[in-house]
Short mmCIF file of C-alpha atoms (C1' of nucleotides) in Angstrom, two decimals:
data_model
loop_
_atom_site.label_atom_id
_atom_site.label_comp_id
_atom_site.label_asym_id
_atom_site.label_seq_id
_atom_site.Cartn_x
_atom_site.Cartn_y
_atom_site.Cartn_z
CA MET A 1 0.00 0.00 0.00
CA GLY A 2 1.09 3.47 -0.74
CA GLY A 3 0.58 6.59 1.25
CA ARG A 4 -1.62 9.59 1.42
CA ILE A 5 -1.31 13.12 0.16
CA THR A 6 -2.09 15.52 2.94
CA THR A 7 -2.80 19.21 2.63
CA ASP A 8 0.66 20.18 3.72
CA LEU A 9 2.40 17.88 1.25
CA ILE A 10 0.74 19.69 -1.63
CA ARG A 11 1.00 23.15 -0.16
CA GLY A 12 3.06 25.50 -2.25
CA HIS A 13 2.78 23.31 -5.33
CA THR A 14 -0.67 24.27 -6.57
CA ASP A 15 0.52 27.21 -8.64
CA THR A 16 3.13 25.05 -10.34
CA ILE A 17 0.60 22.30 -11.03
CA ILE A 18 -1.78 24.76 -12.67
CA LEU A 19 1.00 26.36 -14.70
CA ASN A 20 2.14 22.94 -15.90
CA ILE A 21 -1.31 22.28 -17.29
CA LEU A 22 -1.73 25.70 -18.87
CA ARG A 23 1.68 25.70 -20.52
CA GLN A 24 0.34 22.78 -22.56
CA GLY A 25 -2.73 24.69 -23.68
CA ASP A 26 -5.48 27.01 -22.52
CA SER A 27 -8.09 25.54 -20.21
CA TYR A 28 -10.83 26.49 -17.78
CA GLY A 29 -11.53 25.85 -14.11
CA TYR A 30 -13.54 22.71 -14.18
CA GLU A 31 -11.41 21.08 -16.85
CA ILE A 32 -8.25 21.85 -14.91
CA TYR A 33 -9.89 20.38 -11.84
CA LYS A 34 -10.58 17.15 -13.72
CA THR A 35 -7.15 17.13 -15.35
CA ILE A 36 -5.41 17.25 -11.99
CA ILE A 37 -7.36 14.24 -10.82
CA ALA A 38 -6.50 12.41 -14.05
CA LEU A 39 -2.81 13.41 -13.96
CA SER A 40 -2.50 12.07 -10.43
CA GLY A 41 -4.05 8.77 -11.44
CA GLN A 42 -7.12 9.51 -9.34
CA GLN A 43 -4.88 9.83 -6.29
CA TYR A 44 -5.30 13.51 -5.63
CA GLU A 45 -8.12 16.01 -5.78
CA LEU A 46 -7.35 19.71 -5.57
CA LYS A 47 -10.43 21.30 -4.06
CA GLU A 48 -12.26 23.86 -6.15
CA ALA A 49 -11.99 26.58 -3.54
CA THR A 50 -8.22 26.12 -3.60
CA LEU A 51 -8.14 26.12 -7.38
CA TYR A 52 -10.12 29.30 -7.83
CA SER A 53 -8.21 31.21 -5.18
CA ALA A 54 -5.04 30.11 -6.96
CA PHE A 55 -6.41 31.53 -10.22
CA ARG A 56 -6.88 34.92 -8.55
CA ARG A 57 -3.38 34.84 -7.13
CA LEU A 58 -1.83 33.81 -10.45
CA GLU A 59 -3.79 36.38 -12.41
CA HIS A 60 -2.91 39.11 -9.93
CA ASP A 61 0.75 38.24 -10.39
CA ASP A 62 0.40 38.21 -14.19
CA LEU A 63 1.39 34.56 -14.45
CA ILE A 64 -1.89 33.74 -16.18
CA ALA A 65 -4.54 35.75 -18.03
CA SER A 66 -8.22 34.96 -18.48
CA TYR A 67 -10.90 35.44 -21.11
CA TRP A 68 -14.51 34.36 -21.42
CA GLY A 69 -15.14 31.60 -23.94
CA ASP A 70 -17.78 31.51 -26.64
CA GLU A 71 -21.00 31.23 -24.69
CA SER A 72 -23.30 30.71 -27.67
CA GLN A 73 -23.59 26.95 -27.27
CA GLY A 74 -23.94 26.61 -23.52
CA GLY A 75 -22.69 27.54 -20.09
CA ARG A 76 -20.18 30.28 -19.69
CA ARG A 77 -16.55 29.27 -19.33
CA LYS A 78 -13.67 31.41 -18.22
CA TYR A 79 -10.53 30.28 -19.97
CA TYR A 80 -7.04 30.74 -18.61
CA ARG A 81 -3.88 31.23 -20.62
CA ILE A 82 -0.31 31.17 -19.31
CA THR A 83 1.75 34.34 -19.82
CA GLU A 84 5.42 34.57 -20.70
CA LYS A 85 6.09 35.52 -17.10
CA GLY A 86 4.11 32.45 -16.09
CA ARG A 87 6.28 30.20 -18.26
CA GLU A 88 9.41 31.58 -16.68
CA ASN A 89 7.90 31.12 -13.25
CA TYR A 90 7.02 27.52 -14.09
CA GLU A 91 10.58 26.76 -15.18
CA GLN A 92 11.95 28.17 -11.94
CA ASN A 93 9.39 26.27 -9.88
CA ARG A 94 10.33 23.04 -11.60
CA LYS A 95 13.96 23.62 -10.74
CA ASP A 96 12.97 24.43 -7.17
CA TRP A 97 10.97 21.21 -6.95
CA ARG A 98 13.86 19.04 -8.20
CA PHE A 99 16.19 20.77 -5.81
CA ALA A 100 13.83 20.52 -2.83
CA LYS A 101 13.17 16.86 -3.61
CA ASP A 102 16.84 16.02 -3.23
CA ILE A 103 17.19 17.97 0.00
CA LEU A 104 14.01 16.48 1.44
CA ASP A 105 15.21 12.98 0.62
CA LYS A 106 18.29 13.65 2.72
CA LEU A 107 16.30 15.21 5.55
CA ILE A 108 13.56 12.59 5.66
CA GLU A 109 15.52 9.42 4.98
CA GLY A 110 19.12 10.39 5.53
CA GLY A 111 21.37 8.83 8.13
CA LEU A 112 23.57 10.78 10.50
CA GLU A 113 26.68 8.60 10.12
CA ASN A 114 28.58 10.98 7.89
CA VAL A 115 27.20 14.17 9.37
CA GLU A 116 29.47 15.95 11.77
CA LYS A 117 27.55 16.93 14.86
CA MET B 1 22.34 26.19 -10.84
CA GLY B 2 19.90 24.65 -8.46
CA GLY B 3 16.80 26.05 -6.92
CA ARG B 4 15.58 27.37 -3.65
CA ILE B 5 13.68 25.86 -0.80
CA THR B 6 10.76 28.04 0.09
CA THR B 7 8.69 27.82 3.23
CA ASP B 8 5.85 26.09 1.49
CA LEU B 9 8.03 23.42 -0.05
CA ILE B 10 9.15 22.29 3.38
CA ARG B 11 5.82 22.78 5.10
CA GLY B 12 4.38 19.63 6.55
CA HIS B 13 7.73 17.84 6.53
CA THR B 14 9.25 19.25 9.69
CA ASP B 15 7.79 16.63 12.00
CA THR B 16 9.13 13.87 9.78
CA ILE B 17 12.55 15.51 9.62
CA ILE B 18 12.74 15.74 13.39
CA LEU B 19 11.55 12.17 13.85
CA ASN B 20 14.17 10.96 11.35
CA ILE B 21 16.90 12.50 13.47
CA LEU B 22 15.53 11.27 16.78
CA ARG B 23 15.02 7.71 15.58
CA GLN B 24 18.81 7.61 15.23
CA GLY B 25 19.40 8.74 18.79
CA ASP B 26 18.27 11.21 21.43
CA SER B 27 19.13 14.83 20.85
CA TYR B 28 18.26 18.35 21.97
CA GLY B 29 16.93 21.47 20.29
CA TYR B 30 20.05 23.26 19.28
CA GLU B 31 21.80 20.10 18.14
CA ILE B 32 18.80 19.13 16.01
CA TYR B 33 18.83 22.62 14.54
CA LYS B 34 22.49 22.20 13.55
CA THR B 35 21.95 18.65 12.33
CA ILE B 36 19.23 19.73 9.92
CA ILE B 37 21.55 22.32 8.39
CA ALA B 38 24.29 19.72 8.09
CA LEU B 39 21.96 17.04 6.66
CA SER B 40 20.78 19.45 3.98
CA GLY B 41 24.36 20.26 3.01
CA GLN B 42 23.94 23.80 4.33
CA GLN B 43 21.06 24.30 1.91
CA TYR B 44 18.26 24.57 4.41
CA GLU B 45 17.78 26.13 7.81
CA LEU B 46 14.74 25.26 9.84
CA LYS B 47 14.07 28.28 12.03
CA GLU B 48 14.24 27.80 15.78
CA ALA B 49 10.72 29.09 16.36
CA THR B 50 9.44 26.47 13.94
CA LEU B 51 11.51 23.78 15.60
CA TYR B 52 10.34 24.49 19.12
CA SER B 53 6.69 24.71 18.14
CA ALA B 54 7.14 21.37 16.40
CA PHE B 55 8.55 19.89 19.63
CA ARG B 56 5.41 20.96 21.49
CA ARG B 57 3.18 19.46 18.83
CA LEU B 58 5.11 16.20 18.72
CA GLU B 59 5.23 15.87 22.48
CA HIS B 60 1.54 16.64 22.79
CA ASP B 61 0.84 13.85 20.32
CA ASP B 62 3.14 11.44 22.19
CA LEU B 63 5.46 11.04 19.20
CA ILE B 64 8.41 12.24 21.26
CA ALA B 65 9.18 12.59 24.99
CA SER B 66 11.53 14.99 26.71
CA TYR B 67 13.86 14.99 29.72
CA TRP B 68 16.35 17.46 31.13
CA GLY B 69 19.98 16.52 30.70
CA ASP B 70 22.65 16.45 33.37
CA GLU B 71 23.10 20.11 34.24
CA SER B 72 26.08 19.67 36.56
CA GLN B 73 28.71 20.69 34.04
CA GLY B 74 27.02 23.61 32.35
CA GLY B 75 23.96 24.94 30.58
CA ARG B 76 20.66 23.13 30.71
CA ARG B 77 19.67 20.95 27.81
CA LYS B 78 16.29 19.45 27.15
CA TYR B 79 16.69 16.14 25.40
CA TYR B 80 14.10 14.56 23.17
CA ARG B 81 13.52 10.87 22.63
CA ILE B 82 11.31 9.27 19.99
CA THR B 83 8.47 7.08 21.25
CA GLU B 84 7.21 3.83 19.73
CA LYS B 85 4.24 5.76 18.40
CA GLY B 86 6.71 8.24 16.94
CA ARG B 87 8.58 5.48 15.12
CA GLU B 88 5.37 4.20 13.60
CA ASN B 89 4.43 7.72 12.61
CA TYR B 90 7.83 8.20 10.98
CA GLU B 91 7.45 5.03 8.92
CA GLN B 92 4.05 6.14 7.70
CA ASN B 93 5.33 9.62 6.88
CA ARG B 94 8.20 8.16 4.90
CA LYS B 95 5.73 6.11 2.86
CA ASP B 96 3.59 9.20 2.39
CA TRP B 97 6.60 11.15 1.17
CA ARG B 98 7.59 8.53 -1.40
CA PHE B 99 4.02 8.34 -2.58
CA ALA B 100 3.54 12.10 -2.74
CA LYS B 101 6.84 12.50 -4.57
CA ASP B 102 5.64 10.28 -7.41
CA ILE B 103 2.29 12.03 -7.67
CA LEU B 104 3.90 15.47 -7.54
CA ASP B 105 6.32 14.50 -10.29
CA LYS B 106 3.35 13.71 -12.50
CA LEU B 107 1.50 16.88 -11.55
CA ILE B 108 4.47 19.20 -11.88
CA GLU B 109 6.26 17.75 -14.88
CA GLY B 110 3.71 15.46 -16.47
CA GLY B 111 2.39 15.90 -19.99
CA LEU B 112 -1.26 15.70 -20.92
CA GLU B 113 -0.82 13.52 -24.03
CA ASN B 114 -2.04 10.33 -22.44
CA VAL B 115 -4.51 11.92 -20.09
CA GLU B 116 -8.14 11.76 -21.17
CA LYS B 117 -9.74 15.13 -20.76
"C1'" DC C 1 38.86 41.61 32.17
"C1'" DC C 2 35.53 43.01 28.83
"C1'" DC C 3 32.76 42.56 24.94
"C1'" DA C 4 31.20 39.82 21.19
"C1'" DT C 5 29.76 35.54 19.81
"C1'" DC C 6 27.96 31.09 20.50
"C1'" DT C 7 25.09 27.91 22.87
"C1'" DA C 8 20.37 26.87 24.42
"C1'" DC C 9 15.58 27.43 25.19
"C1'" DA C 10 11.25 29.88 24.72
"C1'" DT C 11 7.03 33.09 23.62
"C1'" DT C 12 4.14 36.14 20.88
"C1'" DG C 13 1.86 37.83 17.00
"C1'" DA C 14 1.33 38.04 11.98
"C1'" DC C 15 0.65 35.93 7.65
"C1'" DA C 16 -0.48 32.99 3.79
"C1'" DG C 17 -2.34 28.91 1.63
"C1'" DA C 18 -5.71 25.23 1.73
"C1'" DC C 19 -10.19 23.99 2.55
"C1'" DA C 20 -15.12 23.49 4.42
"C1'" DT C 21 -19.15 25.37 3.48
"C1'" DA C 22 -22.35 27.64 1.01
"C1'" DG C 23 -24.40 29.64 -2.85
"C1'" DT C 24 -25.77 30.79 -7.92
"C1'" DA C 25 -27.07 29.18 -12.35
"C1'" DA C 26 -27.19 26.69 -16.64
"C1'" DT C 27 -27.34 22.21 -19.07
"C1'" DA C 28 -28.06 17.25 -19.47
"C1'" DT C 29 -30.42 12.92 -18.32
"C1'" DG C 30 -33.57 9.56 -16.97
"C1'" DC D 1 -39.63 17.33 -13.61
"C1'" DA D 2 -36.32 15.97 -10.39
"C1'" DT D 3 -31.55 14.95 -10.07
"C1'" DA D 4 -26.83 15.07 -11.48
"C1'" DT D 5 -23.26 17.43 -13.67
"C1'" DT D 6 -20.97 21.43 -15.24
"C1'" DA D 7 -19.08 25.92 -13.95
"C1'" DC D 8 -17.86 29.79 -11.18
"C1'" DT D 9 -17.50 32.50 -6.74
"C1'" DA D 10 -17.45 34.32 -1.70
"C1'" DT D 11 -16.70 33.89 3.27
"C1'" DG D 12 -14.61 32.30 7.20
"C1'" DT D 13 -11.56 29.01 9.68
"C1'" DC D 14 -7.44 26.42 10.64
"C1'" DT D 15 -2.63 25.34 10.72
"C1'" DG D 16 2.33 25.71 10.16
"C1'" DT D 17 6.05 28.84 9.51
"C1'" DC D 18 8.61 32.66 10.70
"C1'" DA D 19 10.02 37.42 12.30
"C1'" DA D 20 10.90 39.58 16.29
"C1'" DT D 21 12.18 39.42 20.77
"C1'" DG D 22 13.75 37.80 25.17
"C1'" DT D 23 16.53 35.23 28.84
"C1'" DA D 24 20.89 33.42 30.38
"C1'" DG D 25 25.24 30.82 30.80
"C1'" DA D 26 29.69 29.68 28.27
"C1'" DT D 27 33.65 30.88 25.53
"C1'" DG D 28 37.39 33.22 23.37
"C1'" DG D 29 40.07 37.02 21.38
"C1'" DG D 30 42.10 41.39 22.09
#
DNA sequence: CCCATCTACATTGACAGACATAGTAATATG
DNA sequence: CATATTACTATGTCTGTCAATGTAGATGGG
């Protein structure tokens, strides 16, 4: 059996997760919500409240931009598009994640044998 | 060039980090503080305020226990010892970390090609 | 011997992100 | 026509981290 993903394990990664999806094409709230579940192999659900507050934060910081879709054939959809600044931010976040992963491995599983105290 | 470890990337891992150190032997606040810096290769500093509030939380939850060291030769030191419950908690947290790491890799770096939308 | 630095522990208040909860409204389905 | 699904939003709460601050003994260089 595997483990669980708690709130704090995901914290700080939501922006990066959203940017990763948007850098591969424009999308809207509900679709992004579903995509995250699919990407995680049904193992993680980012709550809608979290998602939409992240959209506001990202838009405020000019990492994404939004526009209303064509509403002629049905319900309104607000689409999000990643900005150039957002792409740069994503690249940095990815580096940060790889870096943090290595450090966390040492901190969580590392032995103290070769660490001077 | 690497990345940076922000507050949110470490959030939720401090308890596990402390338990990893204590499962390898009793220690006290300041030594644990130094050990974390050393374990991370000087890349990460867990602030003392964070550390001491974590001690309270862990002790309250019976994951660690504390005792005052021998004060005859100098300054007082409060030592911490991991409990059996703490060891079990550590093992679960380690599993959670490995699990979360895989999911996060998919969410942060994963492509949408093979994901049904 | 004095002052700075290090060791060692601790508290308080502020902040930010995630989420529970609730609500609105349109479309689709049986 | 009732229910589920799609789609977006607001409000308030909780928790962990950290900045700032404080106490006090030990240590070492000038």
